C-alpha cells in the first residue's frame, strides 16, 4: 500500500539530490554511465508523479559545478544523456503544461546540450502546470557568489544603494529562488549531506534521506517522502502552534 498523502498540504517546492547512479551500476558489474541512463528513467517517473500530485515546483540536482572534476568519459556520457532526455521528454512536458528551466553556470554546458535546452525553456516558458528546474553546473555557493557579484556591479554603476541591500535583494538575484524556498529536500543514495545544493533556498527545508539508490527510487518512495514531510511541524524559529481551542483559552486569560 502506498503511504497516504494529503493533497491539501503538499510541499510547494520539492528539491531532489539524485544520488547513487554510479553505485547502482557498479553493484551489478556495469559501467557508471549505465547507472546514469537508468537514473534518467527515474527522472521521468518522478516528474510524472510530482505533476500528477500537484506539486508546483520540482528542482532536480542533475549535475554539480564540482561534477566537472569527474573523469572525462563520465562527463561526456552525462551530457549526452542530458541531451537525449531533453529531446525525448519535450512532448510530455508540453502535454502536461510543465515549464522547464535550468539554473547554474549553464554557459559551461556543451553546445549540443544548450541547443536543445534553450529552445525548450523558451517553448515552455508560459506553461503553468508545474515548474521543473534542472540544476546544471550548479553549486549553492557559486549561486550566492554570482548573486553578490551582480549586486556589487549594480552598486558600482550607481543603480543600487548598498544601505538598501538586504536578504530580499540577494534572493531576487538567485534564479533558484524564483520558485520560492525549498519545502522538502530529498536525497537518495544513503548519504546524509547537502553537497553544495540549494544552500540559501533550503535554509528551512525539511530533509528526507532515502537509502534507495536513484535508479531504484520510485513513485512509492516519492509518496513516502511527502508523507514524512506531512508528519513534521515546521516552526521557522517560532514556537509550536497551539491547537485552536487552547489558543482561544489563552487569548481569554
Ligand atoms: C548521481 O549519482 C548523479 C550525478 C552526480 C551526476 P552518482 O554518479 O553520484 O552516483 P554515486 O554516488 O557515485 O553512486
Ligand atoms: C551531488 O551528488 C550532485 C548531484 C546529485 C548532481 P555527488 O555524488 O556529486 O555528491 P558527493 O560527491 O557524494 O558529495
Ligand atoms: Mg554520488
PDB file of C-alpha atoms and ligand atoms in Angstrom:
ATOM      1  CA  UNK A   1       0.000   0.000   0.000  1.00  0.00           C
ATOM      2  CA  UNK A   2       1.457   3.393  -0.950  1.00  0.00           C
ATOM      3  CA  UNK A   3       1.574   5.802   2.018  1.00  0.00           C
ATOM      4  CA  UNK A   4      -1.322   8.234   2.296  1.00  0.00           C
ATOM      5  CA  UNK A   5      -0.592  11.748   1.107  1.00  0.00           C
ATOM      6  CA  UNK A   6      -2.812  14.719   1.997  1.00  0.00           C
ATOM      7  CA  UNK A   7      -3.262  16.585  -1.273  1.00  0.00           C
ATOM      8  CA  UNK A   8      -4.237  19.780   0.560  1.00  0.00           C
ATOM      9  CA  UNK A   9      -0.884  20.016   2.343  1.00  0.00           C
ATOM     10  CA  UNK A  10       1.618  19.281  -0.368  1.00  0.00           C
ATOM     11  CA  UNK A  11       5.064  20.854  -0.237  1.00  0.00           C
ATOM     12  CA  UNK A  12       5.004  23.611  -2.883  1.00  0.00           C
ATOM     13  CA  UNK A  13       8.649  23.197  -3.801  1.00  0.00           C
ATOM     14  CA  UNK A  14      10.369  19.811  -3.715  1.00  0.00           C
ATOM     15  CA  UNK A  15      14.087  19.557  -4.485  1.00  0.00           C
ATOM     16  CA  UNK A  16      15.972  16.312  -5.047  1.00  0.00           C
ATOM     17  CA  UNK A  17      19.640  15.345  -4.894  1.00  0.00           C
ATOM     18  CA  UNK A  18      19.503  12.385  -7.278  1.00  0.00           C
ATOM     19  CA  UNK A  19      22.379  10.314  -5.951  1.00  0.00           C
ATOM     20  CA  UNK A  20      23.525   6.703  -6.273  1.00  0.00           C
ATOM     21  CA  UNK A  21      23.621   6.049 -10.040  1.00  0.00           C
ATOM     22  CA  UNK A  22      27.287   5.042 -10.015  1.00  0.00           C
ATOM     23  CA  UNK A  23      26.951   2.646  -7.077  1.00  0.00           C
ATOM     24  CA  UNK A  24      23.854   1.082  -8.619  1.00  0.00           C
ATOM     25  CA  UNK A  25      25.773   0.291 -11.816  1.00  0.00           C
ATOM     26  CA  UNK A  26      28.933  -0.874 -10.042  1.00  0.00           C
ATOM     27  CA  UNK A  27      26.932  -3.258  -7.842  1.00  0.00           C
ATOM     28  CA  UNK A  28      25.725  -5.119 -10.888  1.00  0.00           C
ATOM     29  CA  UNK A  29      29.066  -5.022 -12.674  1.00  0.00           C
ATOM     30  CA  UNK A  30      28.102  -2.368 -15.208  1.00  0.00           C
ATOM     31  CA  UNK A  31      29.632   0.909 -16.276  1.00  0.00           C
ATOM     32  CA  UNK A  32      28.746   4.058 -14.253  1.00  0.00           C
ATOM     33  CA  UNK A  33      27.177   5.605 -17.345  1.00  0.00           C
ATOM     34  CA  UNK A  34      24.639   2.730 -17.389  1.00  0.00           C
ATOM     35  CA  UNK A  35      23.658   3.899 -13.924  1.00  0.00           C
ATOM     36  CA  UNK A  36      23.095   7.422 -15.222  1.00  0.00           C
ATOM     37  CA  UNK A  37      20.972   6.019 -18.052  1.00  0.00           C
ATOM     38  CA  UNK A  38      18.815   4.085 -15.582  1.00  0.00           C
ATOM     39  CA  UNK A  39      18.650   7.240 -13.450  1.00  0.00           C
ATOM     40  CA  UNK A  40      17.181   9.223 -16.312  1.00  0.00           C
ATOM     41  CA  UNK A  41      14.204   6.818 -16.360  1.00  0.00           C
ATOM     42  CA  UNK A  42      13.667   7.588 -12.673  1.00  0.00           C
ATOM     43  CA  UNK A  43      13.630  11.293 -13.525  1.00  0.00           C
ATOM     44  CA  UNK A  44      10.723  10.672 -15.883  1.00  0.00           C
ATOM     45  CA  UNK A  45       8.789   8.720 -13.213  1.00  0.00           C
ATOM     46  CA  UNK A  46       9.348  11.317 -10.519  1.00  0.00           C
ATOM     47  CA  UNK A  47       8.437  14.255 -12.775  1.00  0.00           C
ATOM     48  CA  UNK A  48       5.205  12.492 -13.724  1.00  0.00           C
ATOM     49  CA  UNK A  49       4.372  11.640 -10.124  1.00  0.00           C
ATOM     50  CA  UNK A  50       5.016  15.180  -8.896  1.00  0.00           C
ATOM     51  CA  UNK A  51       2.908  16.642 -11.707  1.00  0.00           C
ATOM     52  CA  UNK A  52       0.015  14.268 -11.030  1.00  0.00           C
ATOM     53  CA  UNK A  53       0.040  15.033  -7.321  1.00  0.00           C
ATOM     54  CA  UNK A  54       0.006  18.778  -7.976  1.00  0.00           C
ATOM     55  CA  UNK A  55       3.441  19.821  -6.719  1.00  0.00           C
ATOM     56  CA  UNK A  56       4.067  23.365  -8.021  1.00  0.00           C
ATOM     57  CA  UNK A  57       7.841  23.265  -8.321  1.00  0.00           C
ATOM     58  CA  UNK A  58      10.363  20.452  -8.629  1.00  0.00           C
ATOM     59  CA  UNK A  59      14.096  21.197  -8.672  1.00  0.00           C
ATOM     60  CA  UNK A  60      16.460  18.368  -9.606  1.00  0.00           C
ATOM     61  CA  UNK A  61      20.200  18.341  -8.971  1.00  0.00           C
ATOM     62  CA  UNK A  62      21.380  16.825 -12.235  1.00  0.00           C
ATOM     63  CA  UNK A  63      24.998  17.996 -12.430  1.00  0.00           C
ATOM     64  CA  UNK A  64      27.004  19.956  -9.899  1.00  0.00           C
ATOM     65  CA  UNK A  65      29.699  22.515 -10.543  1.00  0.00           C
ATOM     66  CA  UNK A  66      32.033  20.045  -8.796  1.00  0.00           C
ATOM     67  CA  UNK A  67      30.960  17.147 -11.062  1.00  0.00           C
ATOM     68  CA  UNK A  68      33.122  18.640 -13.858  1.00  0.00           C
ATOM     69  CA  UNK A  69      36.031  17.067 -11.957  1.00  0.00           C
ATOM     70  CA  UNK A  70      34.819  13.543 -12.773  1.00  0.00           C
ATOM     71  CA  UNK A  71      36.624  11.525 -15.464  1.00  0.00           C
ATOM     72  CA  UNK A  72      36.023  12.986 -18.927  1.00  0.00           C
ATOM     73  CA  UNK A  73      34.219   9.898 -20.334  1.00  0.00           C
ATOM     74  CA  UNK A  74      31.678  10.043 -17.489  1.00  0.00           C
ATOM     75  CA  UNK A  75      31.073  13.769 -18.019  1.00  0.00           C
ATOM     76  CA  UNK A  76      30.650  13.178 -21.754  1.00  0.00           C
ATOM     77  CA  UNK A  77      28.176  10.362 -21.124  1.00  0.00           C
ATOM     78  CA  UNK A  78      26.189  12.529 -18.681  1.00  0.00           C
ATOM     79  CA  UNK A  79      25.974  15.376 -21.189  1.00  0.00           C
ATOM     80  CA  UNK A  80      24.826  13.029 -23.951  1.00  0.00           C
ATOM     81  CA  UNK A  81      22.165  11.570 -21.651  1.00  0.00           C
ATOM     82  CA  UNK A  82      21.013  15.035 -20.694  1.00  0.00           C
ATOM     83  CA  UNK A  83      20.568  15.969 -24.331  1.00  0.00           C
ATOM     84  CA  UNK A  84      18.686  12.715 -25.038  1.00  0.00           C
ATOM     85  CA  UNK A  85      16.448  13.320 -22.034  1.00  0.00           C
ATOM     86  CA  UNK A  86      15.515  16.814 -23.189  1.00  0.00           C
ATOM     87  CA  UNK A  87      14.754  15.628 -26.712  1.00  0.00           C
ATOM     88  CA  UNK A  88      12.734  12.633 -25.508  1.00  0.00           C
ATOM     89  CA  UNK A  89      10.710  14.457 -22.858  1.00  0.00           C
ATOM     90  CA  UNK A  90       9.782  17.518 -24.927  1.00  0.00           C
ATOM     91  CA  UNK A  91       6.348  16.279 -25.905  1.00  0.00           C
ATOM     92  CA  UNK A  92       5.436  15.064 -22.435  1.00  0.00           C
ATOM     93  CA  UNK A  93       6.455  18.393 -20.896  1.00  0.00           C
ATOM     94  CA  UNK A  94       4.319  20.292 -23.390  1.00  0.00           C
ATOM     95  CA  UNK A  95       1.332  17.957 -22.976  1.00  0.00           C
ATOM     96  CA  UNK A  96       1.441  18.277 -19.209  1.00  0.00           C
ATOM     97  CA  UNK A  97       1.962  22.013 -19.046  1.00  0.00           C
ATOM     98  CA  UNK A  98       5.409  21.719 -17.496  1.00  0.00           C
ATOM     99  CA  UNK A  99       7.700  24.710 -17.652  1.00  0.00           C
ATOM    100  CA  UNK A 100      11.319  23.644 -17.935  1.00  0.00           C
ATOM    101  CA  UNK A 101      14.184  25.861 -16.854  1.00  0.00           C
ATOM    102  CA  UNK A 102      17.783  25.476 -15.813  1.00  0.00           C
ATOM    103  CA  UNK A 103      19.795  27.085 -13.023  1.00  0.00           C
ATOM    104  CA  UNK A 104      23.561  27.051 -12.625  1.00  0.00           C
ATOM    105  CA  UNK A 105      26.501  28.155 -14.718  1.00  0.00           C
ATOM    106  CA  UNK A 106      24.822  26.820 -17.844  1.00  0.00           C
ATOM    107  CA  UNK A 107      27.168  28.730 -20.144  1.00  0.00           C
ATOM    108  CA  UNK A 108      29.676  25.945 -19.362  1.00  0.00           C
ATOM    109  CA  UNK A 109      27.417  23.247 -20.852  1.00  0.00           C
ATOM    110  CA  UNK A 110      28.435  21.898 -24.271  1.00  0.00           C
ATOM    111  CA  UNK A 111      26.683  23.457 -27.289  1.00  0.00           C
ATOM    112  CA  UNK A 112      24.937  20.132 -28.036  1.00  0.00           C
ATOM    113  CA  UNK A 113      23.068  20.458 -24.739  1.00  0.00           C
ATOM    114  CA  UNK A 114      22.440  24.186 -24.924  1.00  0.00           C
ATOM    115  CA  UNK A 115      20.969  23.933 -28.390  1.00  0.00           C
ATOM    116  CA  UNK A 116      18.123  21.772 -27.095  1.00  0.00           C
ATOM    117  CA  UNK A 117      17.870  23.226 -23.578  1.00  0.00           C
ATOM    118  CA  UNK A 118      17.460  26.864 -24.532  1.00  0.00           C
ATOM    119  CA  UNK A 119      14.671  26.405 -27.140  1.00  0.00           C
ATOM    120  CA  UNK A 120      12.805  24.041 -24.805  1.00  0.00           C
ATOM    121  CA  UNK A 121      12.981  26.556 -21.957  1.00  0.00           C
ATOM    122  CA  UNK A 122      11.651  29.245 -24.309  1.00  0.00           C
ATOM    123  CA  UNK A 123       8.929  26.984 -25.670  1.00  0.00           C
ATOM    124  CA  UNK A 124       7.643  26.061 -22.195  1.00  0.00           C
ATOM    125  CA  UNK A 125       8.193  29.441 -20.515  1.00  0.00           C
ATOM    126  CA  UNK A 126       4.484  30.305 -20.301  1.00  0.00           C
ATOM    127  CA  UNK A 127       3.286  26.897 -19.064  1.00  0.00           C
ATOM    128  CA  UNK A 128       1.831  26.855 -15.571  1.00  0.00           C
ATOM    129  CA  UNK A 129       1.179  23.205 -14.662  1.00  0.00           C
ATOM    130  CA  UNK A 130       4.454  22.757 -12.778  1.00  0.00           C
ATOM    131  CA  UNK A 131       7.917  24.279 -12.934  1.00  0.00           C
ATOM    132  CA  UNK A 132      10.686  21.742 -13.449  1.00  0.00           C
ATOM    133  CA  UNK A 133      14.090  23.253 -12.726  1.00  0.00           C
ATOM    134  CA  UNK A 134      17.241  21.366 -13.655  1.00  0.00           C
ATOM    135  CA  UNK A 135      20.277  22.378 -11.642  1.00  0.00           C
ATOM    136  CA  UNK A 136      23.121  22.042 -14.151  1.00  0.00           C
ATOM    137  CA  UNK A 137      26.700  23.021 -13.493  1.00  0.00           C
ATOM    138  CA  UNK A 138      25.134  24.234 -10.279  1.00  0.00           C
ATOM    139  CA  UNK A 139      26.618  24.974  -6.882  1.00  0.00           C
ATOM    140  CA  UNK A 140      24.892  26.651  -3.959  1.00  0.00           C
ATOM    141  CA  UNK A 141      27.978  28.659  -3.008  1.00  0.00           C
ATOM    142  CA  UNK A 142      28.566  29.640  -6.621  1.00  0.00           C
ATOM    143  CA  UNK A 143      24.975  30.892  -6.912  1.00  0.00           C
ATOM    144  CA  UNK A 144      25.404  33.101  -3.832  1.00  0.00           C
ATOM    145  CA  UNK A 145      28.735  34.419  -5.151  1.00  0.00           C
ATOM    146  CA  UNK A 146      27.233  35.168  -8.582  1.00  0.00           C
ATOM    147  CA  UNK A 147      24.267  36.975  -6.979  1.00  0.00           C
ATOM    148  CA  UNK A 148      26.558  39.040  -4.723  1.00  0.00           C
ATOM    149  CA  UNK A 149      28.714  39.952  -7.719  1.00  0.00           C
ATOM    150  CA  UNK A 150      25.687  41.115  -9.716  1.00  0.00           C
ATOM    151  CA  UNK A 151      24.520  43.298  -6.836  1.00  0.00           C
ATOM    152  CA  UNK A 152      28.038  44.729  -6.392  1.00  0.00           C
ATOM    153  CA  UNK A 153      28.118  45.603 -10.096  1.00  0.00           C
ATOM    154  CA  UNK A 154      24.821  47.466  -9.732  1.00  0.00           C
ATOM    155  CA  UNK A 155      26.217  49.364  -6.739  1.00  0.00           C
ATOM    156  CA  UNK A 156      29.291  50.175  -8.839  1.00  0.00           C
ATOM    157  CA  UNK A 157      27.078  51.615 -11.600  1.00  0.00           C
ATOM    158  CA  UNK A 158      25.217  53.719  -9.029  1.00  0.00           C
ATOM    159  CA  UNK A 159      21.942  51.839  -9.606  1.00  0.00           C
ATOM    160  CA  UNK A 160      21.729  50.383  -6.114  1.00  0.00           C
ATOM    161  CA  UNK A 161      22.198  51.932  -2.691  1.00  0.00           C
ATOM    162  CA  UNK A 162      24.285  49.475  -0.614  1.00  0.00           C
ATOM    163  CA  UNK A 163      22.428  50.620   2.511  1.00  0.00           C
ATOM    164  CA  UNK A 164      19.223  49.213   0.991  1.00  0.00           C
ATOM    165  CA  UNK A 165      20.786  45.792   0.440  1.00  0.00           C
ATOM    166  CA  UNK A 166      19.090  43.008   2.384  1.00  0.00           C
ATOM    167  CA  UNK A 167      18.324  39.323   2.011  1.00  0.00           C
ATOM    168  CA  UNK A 168      15.416  40.035  -0.339  1.00  0.00           C
ATOM    169  CA  UNK A 169      17.752  41.796  -2.750  1.00  0.00           C
ATOM    170  CA  UNK A 170      20.150  38.876  -2.742  1.00  0.00           C
ATOM    171  CA  UNK A 171      17.311  36.383  -3.075  1.00  0.00           C
ATOM    172  CA  UNK A 172      15.958  38.238  -6.107  1.00  0.00           C
ATOM    173  CA  UNK A 173      19.349  37.781  -7.771  1.00  0.00           C
ATOM    174  CA  UNK A 174      19.304  33.993  -7.261  1.00  0.00           C
ATOM    175  CA  UNK A 175      17.393  32.182 -10.039  1.00  0.00           C
ATOM    176  CA  UNK A 176      16.843  29.031  -7.952  1.00  0.00           C
ATOM    177  CA  UNK A 177      14.668  31.140  -5.620  1.00  0.00           C
ATOM    178  CA  UNK A 178      12.283  32.220  -8.419  1.00  0.00           C
ATOM    179  CA  UNK A 179      10.044  29.313  -7.437  1.00  0.00           C
ATOM    180  CA  UNK A 180      10.319  30.105  -3.728  1.00  0.00           C
ATOM    181  CA  UNK A 181      12.285  28.434  -0.953  1.00  0.00           C
ATOM    182  CA  UNK A 182      12.505  24.647  -0.778  1.00  0.00           C
ATOM    183  CA  UNK A 183       9.871  22.979   1.399  1.00  0.00           C
ATOM    184  CA  UNK A 184      11.090  19.402   1.081  1.00  0.00           C
ATOM    185  CA  UNK A 185      14.619  18.342   0.162  1.00  0.00           C
ATOM    186  CA  UNK A 186      15.087  14.675  -0.705  1.00  0.00           C
ATOM    187  CA  UNK A 187      18.448  12.951  -1.118  1.00  0.00           C
ATOM    188  CA  UNK A 188      18.625   9.397  -2.378  1.00  0.00           C
ATOM    189  CA  UNK A 189      21.580   7.024  -2.156  1.00  0.00           C
ATOM    190  CA  UNK A 190      22.000   6.942   1.604  1.00  0.00           C
ATOM    191  CA  UNK A 191      24.399   9.875   2.090  1.00  0.00           C
ATOM    192  CA  UNK A 192      23.209  12.490   4.533  1.00  0.00           C
ATOM    193  CA  UNK A 193      24.724  15.673   3.172  1.00  0.00           C
ATOM    194  CA  UNK A 194      23.757  18.689   1.071  1.00  0.00           C
ATOM    195  CA  UNK A 195      26.762  18.576  -1.321  1.00  0.00           C
ATOM    196  CA  UNK A 196      26.516  22.280  -2.188  1.00  0.00           C
ATOM    197  CA  UNK A 197      22.913  22.098  -3.452  1.00  0.00           C
ATOM    198  CA  UNK A 198      20.423  24.919  -2.768  1.00  0.00           C
ATOM    199  CA  UNK A 199      22.226  26.376   0.255  1.00  0.00           C
ATOM    200  CA  UNK A 200      20.125  29.505   0.520  1.00  0.00           C
ATOM    201  CA  UNK A 201      16.755  28.160  -0.581  1.00  0.00           C
ATOM    202  CA  UNK A 202      16.967  25.079   1.624  1.00  0.00           C
ATOM    203  CA  UNK A 203      17.585  27.072   4.819  1.00  0.00           C
ATOM    204  CA  UNK A 204      14.271  25.871   6.300  1.00  0.00           C
ATOM    205  CA  UNK A 205      13.632  22.840   4.117  1.00  0.00           C
ATOM    206  CA  UNK A 206      12.525  19.601   5.714  1.00  0.00           C
ATOM    207  CA  UNK A 207      15.131  16.960   4.875  1.00  0.00           C
ATOM    208  CA  UNK A 208      14.345  13.415   3.785  1.00  0.00           C
ATOM    209  CA  UNK A 209      17.157  10.929   3.207  1.00  0.00           C
ATOM    210  CA  UNK A 210      16.285   7.781   1.316  1.00  0.00           C
ATOM    211  CA  UNK A 211      18.607   4.761   1.372  1.00  0.00           C
ATOM    212  CA  UNK A 212      17.462   3.837  -2.158  1.00  0.00           C
ATOM    213  CA  UNK A 213      19.895   4.415  -4.977  1.00  0.00           C
ATOM    214  CA  UNK A 214      18.397   6.837  -7.520  1.00  0.00           C
ATOM    215  CA  UNK A 215      17.697   4.222 -10.260  1.00  0.00           C
ATOM    216  CA  UNK A 216      15.613   2.317  -7.673  1.00  0.00           C
ATOM    217  CA  UNK A 217      13.702   5.294  -6.344  1.00  0.00           C
ATOM    218  CA  UNK A 218      10.074   5.019  -7.479  1.00  0.00           C
ATOM    219  CA  UNK A 219       6.677   6.703  -7.130  1.00  0.00           C
ATOM    220  CA  UNK A 220       6.063   4.984  -3.819  1.00  0.00           C
ATOM    221  CA  UNK A 221       9.358   6.316  -2.418  1.00  0.00           C
ATOM    222  CA  UNK A 222       8.285   9.793  -3.524  1.00  0.00           C
ATOM    223  CA  UNK A 223       4.925   9.432  -1.743  1.00  0.00           C
ATOM    224  CA  UNK A 224       6.772   8.239   1.359  1.00  0.00           C
ATOM    225  CA  UNK A 225       8.957  11.358   1.319  1.00  0.00           C
ATOM    226  CA  UNK A 226       5.869  13.570   1.097  1.00  0.00           C
ATOM    227  CA  UNK A 227       4.070  11.634   3.816  1.00  0.00           C
ATOM    228  CA  UNK A 228       7.133  12.060   6.050  1.00  0.00           C
ATOM    229  CA  UNK A 229       7.120  15.828   5.322  1.00  0.00           C
ATOM    230  CA  UNK A 230       3.462  15.981   6.301  1.00  0.00           C
ATOM    231  CA  UNK A 231       4.189  14.409   9.702  1.00  0.00           C
ATOM    232  CA  UNK A 232       6.582  17.228  10.626  1.00  0.00           C
ATOM    233  CA  UNK A 233       5.893  20.529  12.288  1.00  0.00           C
ATOM    234  CA  UNK A 234       7.606  23.481  10.645  1.00  0.00           C
ATOM    235  CA  UNK A 235       8.321  26.219  13.154  1.00  0.00           C
ATOM    236  CA  UNK A 236      10.660  28.649  11.335  1.00  0.00           C
ATOM    237  CA  UNK A 237      12.171  29.712  14.651  1.00  0.00           C
ATOM    238  CA  UNK A 238       8.811  30.373  16.263  1.00  0.00           C
ATOM    239  CA  UNK A 239       7.056  28.283  18.907  1.00  0.00           C
ATOM    240  CA  UNK A 240       4.664  25.442  18.184  1.00  0.00           C
ATOM    241  CA  UNK A 241       1.175  26.394  17.000  1.00  0.00           C
ATOM    242  CA  UNK A 242      -1.344  25.839  19.782  1.00  0.00           C
ATOM    243  CA  UNK A 243      -4.446  23.865  18.846  1.00  0.00           C
ATOM    244  CA  UNK A 244      -7.402  26.278  18.218  1.00  0.00           C
ATOM    245  CA  UNK A 245      -9.270  25.551  21.490  1.00  0.00           C
ATOM    246  CA  UNK A 246      -6.176  26.180  23.634  1.00  0.00           C
ATOM    247  CA  UNK A 247      -5.273  29.285  21.641  1.00  0.00           C
ATOM    248  CA  UNK A 248      -8.656  30.924  22.322  1.00  0.00           C
ATOM    249  CA  UNK A 249      -8.474  29.985  26.027  1.00  0.00           C
ATOM    250  CA  UNK A 250      -5.036  31.626  26.152  1.00  0.00           C
ATOM    251  CA  UNK A 251      -6.436  34.770  24.491  1.00  0.00           C
ATOM    252  CA  UNK A 252      -9.239  34.989  27.079  1.00  0.00           C
ATOM    253  CA  UNK A 253      -6.802  34.981  30.014  1.00  0.00           C
TER     254      UNK A 253
HETATM  255  C1  LIG B   1      24.340  10.978  -9.050  1.00  0.00           C
HETATM  256  O1  LIG B   1      24.872   9.695  -8.989  1.00  0.00           O
HETATM  257  C2  LIG B   1      24.416  11.564 -10.429  1.00  0.00           C
HETATM  258  C3  LIG B   1      25.379  12.664 -10.552  1.00  0.00           C
HETATM  259  C4  LIG B   1      26.139  13.156  -9.599  1.00  0.00           C
HETATM  260  C5  LIG B   1      25.510  13.263 -11.860  1.00  0.00           C
HETATM  261  P1  LIG B   1      26.431   9.464  -8.720  1.00  0.00           P
HETATM  262  O2  LIG B   1      27.114   9.396 -10.039  1.00  0.00           O
HETATM  263  O3  LIG B   1      26.976  10.466  -7.779  1.00  0.00           O
HETATM  264  O4  LIG B   1      26.387   8.033  -8.059  1.00  0.00           O
HETATM  265  P2  LIG B   1      27.257   7.525  -6.838  1.00  0.00           P
HETATM  266  O5  LIG B   1      27.031   8.472  -5.696  1.00  0.00           O
HETATM  267  O6  LIG B   1      28.670   7.508  -7.286  1.00  0.00           O
HETATM  268  O7  LIG B   1      26.724   6.156  -6.558  1.00  0.00           O
HETATM  269  C1  LIG B   2      25.528  15.522  -5.692  1.00  0.00           C
HETATM  270  O1  LIG B   2      25.995  14.229  -5.721  1.00  0.00           O
HETATM  271  C2  LIG B   2      25.376  16.059  -7.094  1.00  0.00           C
HETATM  272  C3  LIG B   2      24.259  15.520  -7.878  1.00  0.00           C
HETATM  273  C4  LIG B   2      23.384  14.657  -7.460  1.00  0.00           C
HETATM  274  C5  LIG B   2      24.136  16.048  -9.209  1.00  0.00           C
HETATM  275  P1  LIG B   2      27.548  13.871  -5.658  1.00  0.00           P
HETATM  276  O2  LIG B   2      27.640  12.416  -5.786  1.00  0.00           O
HETATM  277  O3  LIG B   2      28.298  14.686  -6.632  1.00  0.00           O
HETATM  278  O4  LIG B   2      27.926  14.352  -4.178  1.00  0.00           O
HETATM  279  P2  LIG B   2      29.088  13.848  -3.214  1.00  0.00           P
HETATM  280  O5  LIG B   2      30.359  13.880  -4.003  1.00  0.00           O
HETATM  281  O6  LIG B   2      28.736  12.473  -2.776  1.00  0.00           O
HETATM  282  O7  LIG B   2      29.060  14.814  -2.064  1.00  0.00           O
HETATM  283 MG1  LIG B   3      27.183  10.498  -5.748  1.00  0.00          MG
END
